[in-house]
Amino acid sequence: QVQLRESGGGLVQAGGSLRLSCAASGSFFRIGAMGWYRQAPGKQRELVATITNDDSTNYADSVKGRFTISRDNAKNTVYLQMNSLKPEDTAAYYCKAAAYSTYVGRSDYWGLGTQVTVSS
């Protein structure tokens, strides 16, 4: 089993910054692509940013130029630096990771989420 633990959410004023972290732990021999998704009340979960093992990144148009995703493979951790935050960035942010284990093979896992609230 693989666990993803997110941290770093909170309340911030518009224009401010937050840094989210997500650490993977458990039974696996490799972590593949990792990413951040978000879900606002009454809306579907949407992709924010993803990053592969070789640091190829992909961003939603709404966050390009403001958010930066990065990872530390030695720590099995992915980060999301969020700058110039806007009220519309308010959502629960979820970490997702592909993990490879001996008996299960490749499976995708989700964290429990961390709340980001941006006040105007």
PDB file of C-alpha atoms in Angstrom:
ATOM      1  CA  GLN A   1       0.000   0.000   0.000  1.00  0.00           C
ATOM      2  CA  VAL A   2       1.101   3.555  -0.737  1.00  0.00           C
ATOM      3  CA  GLN A   3       0.239   6.644   1.249  1.00  0.00           C
ATOM      4  CA  LEU A   4       0.445  10.222   0.030  1.00  0.00           C
ATOM      5  CA  ARG A   5       0.601  12.939   2.665  1.00  0.00           C
ATOM      6  CA  GLU A   6      -0.058  16.525   1.589  1.00  0.00           C
ATOM      7  CA  SER A   7       0.866  19.591   3.593  1.00  0.00           C
ATOM      8  CA  GLY A   8       1.195  23.339   3.176  1.00  0.00           C
ATOM      9  CA  GLY A   9      -2.362  24.460   2.586  1.00  0.00           C
ATOM     10  CA  GLY A  10      -3.923  27.371   4.397  1.00  0.00           C
ATOM     11  CA  LEU A  11      -5.509  30.791   4.168  1.00  0.00           C
ATOM     12  CA  VAL A  12      -3.740  33.518   2.212  1.00  0.00           C
ATOM     13  CA  GLN A  13      -4.652  36.904   0.771  1.00  0.00           C
ATOM     14  CA  ALA A  14      -4.903  37.439  -2.953  1.00  0.00           C
ATOM     15  CA  GLY A  15      -1.457  38.002  -4.427  1.00  0.00           C
ATOM     16  CA  GLY A  16       0.182  35.860  -1.786  1.00  0.00           C
ATOM     17  CA  SER A  17       2.057  32.573  -2.039  1.00  0.00           C
ATOM     18  CA  LEU A  18       1.850  29.063  -0.661  1.00  0.00           C
ATOM     19  CA  ARG A  19       3.974  25.960  -1.130  1.00  0.00           C
ATOM     20  CA  LEU A  20       2.345  22.546  -1.069  1.00  0.00           C
ATOM     21  CA  SER A  21       4.243  19.338  -0.423  1.00  0.00           C
ATOM     22  CA  CYS A  22       3.257  15.717  -0.950  1.00  0.00           C
ATOM     23  CA  ALA A  23       5.375  12.828   0.295  1.00  0.00           C
ATOM     24  CA  ALA A  24       4.858   9.234  -0.766  1.00  0.00           C
ATOM     25  CA  SER A  25       5.516   6.370   1.615  1.00  0.00           C
ATOM     26  CA  GLY A  26       4.759   2.662   1.809  1.00  0.00           C
ATOM     27  CA  SER A  27       5.527  -0.406  -0.245  1.00  0.00           C
ATOM     28  CA  PHE A  28       6.858   0.474  -3.676  1.00  0.00           C
ATOM     29  CA  PHE A  29      10.149   0.360  -5.544  1.00  0.00           C
ATOM     30  CA  ARG A  30       9.543   3.366  -7.761  1.00  0.00           C
ATOM     31  CA  ILE A  31       7.344   6.458  -7.990  1.00  0.00           C
ATOM     32  CA  GLY A  32       6.416   7.518 -11.495  1.00  0.00           C
ATOM     33  CA  ALA A  33       4.573  10.617 -12.594  1.00  0.00           C
ATOM     34  CA  MET A  34       3.238  12.847  -9.836  1.00  0.00           C
ATOM     35  CA  GLY A  35       0.773  15.667  -9.971  1.00  0.00           C
ATOM     36  CA  TRP A  36      -1.554  18.096  -8.292  1.00  0.00           C
ATOM     37  CA  TYR A  37      -5.278  18.379  -8.867  1.00  0.00           C
ATOM     38  CA  ARG A  38      -7.861  20.626  -7.253  1.00  0.00           C
ATOM     39  CA  GLN A  39     -11.571  20.602  -6.613  1.00  0.00           C
ATOM     40  CA  ALA A  40     -13.646  23.622  -5.701  1.00  0.00           C
ATOM     41  CA  PRO A  41     -17.105  23.251  -4.122  1.00  0.00           C
ATOM     42  CA  GLY A  42     -19.673  22.261  -6.729  1.00  0.00           C
ATOM     43  CA  LYS A  43     -17.047  21.708  -9.407  1.00  0.00           C
ATOM     44  CA  GLN A  44     -15.270  18.716 -10.872  1.00  0.00           C
ATOM     45  CA  ARG A  45     -11.728  17.848  -9.901  1.00  0.00           C
ATOM     46  CA  GLU A  46      -9.298  19.386 -12.387  1.00  0.00           C
ATOM     47  CA  LEU A  47      -5.640  19.005 -13.243  1.00  0.00           C
ATOM     48  CA  VAL A  48      -3.323  21.703 -11.939  1.00  0.00           C
ATOM     49  CA  ALA A  49       0.136  20.391 -12.849  1.00  0.00           C
ATOM     50  CA  THR A  50       2.002  17.150 -13.436  1.00  0.00           C
ATOM     51  CA  ILE A  51       5.657  16.155 -13.503  1.00  0.00           C
ATOM     52  CA  THR A  52       7.352  13.023 -14.797  1.00  0.00           C
ATOM     53  CA  ASN A  53      10.444  11.242 -13.505  1.00  0.00           C
ATOM     54  CA  ASP A  54      12.616  13.197 -15.916  1.00  0.00           C
ATOM     55  CA  ASP A  55      11.064  16.507 -14.813  1.00  0.00           C
ATOM     56  CA  SER A  56       8.824  17.061 -17.810  1.00  0.00           C
ATOM     57  CA  THR A  57       6.002  19.300 -16.631  1.00  0.00           C
ATOM     58  CA  ASN A  58       2.482  20.137 -17.709  1.00  0.00           C
ATOM     59  CA  TYR A  59       0.268  22.934 -16.385  1.00  0.00           C
ATOM     60  CA  ALA A  60      -3.330  23.977 -16.620  1.00  0.00           C
ATOM     61  CA  ASP A  61      -3.640  27.207 -18.580  1.00  0.00           C
ATOM     62  CA  SER A  62      -5.155  28.926 -15.558  1.00  0.00           C
ATOM     63  CA  VAL A  63      -1.984  28.510 -13.482  1.00  0.00           C
ATOM     64  CA  LYS A  64       0.771  28.866 -16.092  1.00  0.00           C
ATOM     65  CA  GLY A  65       3.298  31.473 -15.072  1.00  0.00           C
ATOM     66  CA  ARG A  66       2.078  31.496 -11.450  1.00  0.00           C
ATOM     67  CA  PHE A  67       2.517  27.911 -10.229  1.00  0.00           C
ATOM     68  CA  THR A  68       5.636  25.736 -10.391  1.00  0.00           C
ATOM     69  CA  ILE A  69       5.700  21.982  -9.841  1.00  0.00           C
ATOM     70  CA  SER A  70       8.905  20.224  -8.830  1.00  0.00           C
ATOM     71  CA  ARG A  71       9.970  16.950  -7.245  1.00  0.00           C
ATOM     72  CA  ASP A  72      12.685  15.412  -5.121  1.00  0.00           C
ATOM     73  CA  ASN A  73      13.041  11.801  -6.232  1.00  0.00           C
ATOM     74  CA  ALA A  74      15.285  10.915  -3.296  1.00  0.00           C
ATOM     75  CA  LYS A  75      12.471  11.914  -0.935  1.00  0.00           C
ATOM     76  CA  ASN A  76       9.588  10.706  -3.138  1.00  0.00           C
ATOM     77  CA  THR A  77       8.126  14.167  -2.718  1.00  0.00           C
ATOM     78  CA  VAL A  78       6.404  16.561  -5.089  1.00  0.00           C
ATOM     79  CA  TYR A  79       5.991  20.285  -4.491  1.00  0.00           C
ATOM     80  CA  LEU A  80       3.708  22.978  -5.834  1.00  0.00           C
ATOM     81  CA  GLN A  81       4.890  26.554  -5.457  1.00  0.00           C
ATOM     82  CA  MET A  82       1.886  28.830  -5.894  1.00  0.00           C
ATOM     83  CA  ASN A  83       2.486  32.540  -6.431  1.00  0.00           C
ATOM     84  CA  SER A  84       0.172  35.423  -7.263  1.00  0.00           C
ATOM     85  CA  LEU A  85      -2.735  33.511  -5.831  1.00  0.00           C
ATOM     86  CA  LYS A  86      -6.254  34.501  -6.819  1.00  0.00           C
ATOM     87  CA  PRO A  87      -9.595  33.871  -5.089  1.00  0.00           C
ATOM     88  CA  GLU A  88     -10.478  31.470  -7.903  1.00  0.00           C
ATOM     89  CA  ASP A  89      -7.566  29.271  -6.821  1.00  0.00           C
ATOM     90  CA  THR A  90      -9.536  28.417  -3.685  1.00  0.00           C
ATOM     91  CA  ALA A  91     -10.050  24.655  -3.611  1.00  0.00           C
ATOM     92  CA  ALA A  92      -9.019  21.410  -2.006  1.00  0.00           C
ATOM     93  CA  TYR A  93      -5.719  20.391  -3.574  1.00  0.00           C
ATOM     94  CA  TYR A  94      -4.996  16.694  -4.081  1.00  0.00           C
ATOM     95  CA  CYS A  95      -1.742  14.930  -4.810  1.00  0.00           C
ATOM     96  CA  LYS A  96      -1.673  11.984  -7.220  1.00  0.00           C
ATOM     97  CA  ALA A  97       1.179   9.598  -7.864  1.00  0.00           C
ATOM     98  CA  ALA A  98       1.848   6.489  -9.898  1.00  0.00           C
ATOM     99  CA  ALA A  99       3.617   3.864  -7.815  1.00  0.00           C
ATOM    100  CA  TYR A 100       5.234   0.616  -8.877  1.00  0.00           C
ATOM    101  CA  SER A 101       5.305  -2.338  -6.500  1.00  0.00           C
ATOM    102  CA  THR A 102       6.349  -5.956  -6.913  1.00  0.00           C
ATOM    103  CA  TYR A 103       2.975  -7.620  -6.481  1.00  0.00           C
ATOM    104  CA  VAL A 104       0.562  -4.906  -7.589  1.00  0.00           C
ATOM    105  CA  GLY A 105       2.498  -3.491 -10.507  1.00  0.00           C
ATOM    106  CA  ARG A 106       1.573   0.060 -11.444  1.00  0.00           C
ATOM    107  CA  SER A 107      -1.235   1.761  -9.527  1.00  0.00           C
ATOM    108  CA  ASP A 108      -2.349   5.345  -9.064  1.00  0.00           C
ATOM    109  CA  TYR A 109      -2.822   6.751  -5.593  1.00  0.00           C
ATOM    110  CA  TRP A 110      -4.440   9.896  -4.231  1.00  0.00           C
ATOM    111  CA  GLY A 111      -3.795  11.889  -1.111  1.00  0.00           C
ATOM    112  CA  LEU A 112      -6.560  13.083   1.189  1.00  0.00           C
ATOM    113  CA  GLY A 113      -6.198  16.689   0.120  1.00  0.00           C
ATOM    114  CA  THR A 114      -5.188  19.995   1.641  1.00  0.00           C
ATOM    115  CA  GLN A 115      -7.361  23.114   1.618  1.00  0.00           C
ATOM    116  CA  VAL A 116      -6.189  26.325  -0.006  1.00  0.00           C
ATOM    117  CA  THR A 117      -8.302  29.410   0.596  1.00  0.00           C
ATOM    118  CA  VAL A 118      -7.485  32.737  -1.063  1.00  0.00           C
ATOM    119  CA  SER A 119      -9.258  35.801   0.284  1.00  0.00           C
ATOM    120  CA  SER A 120      -9.897  38.872  -1.834  1.00  0.00           C
TER     121      SER A 120
END
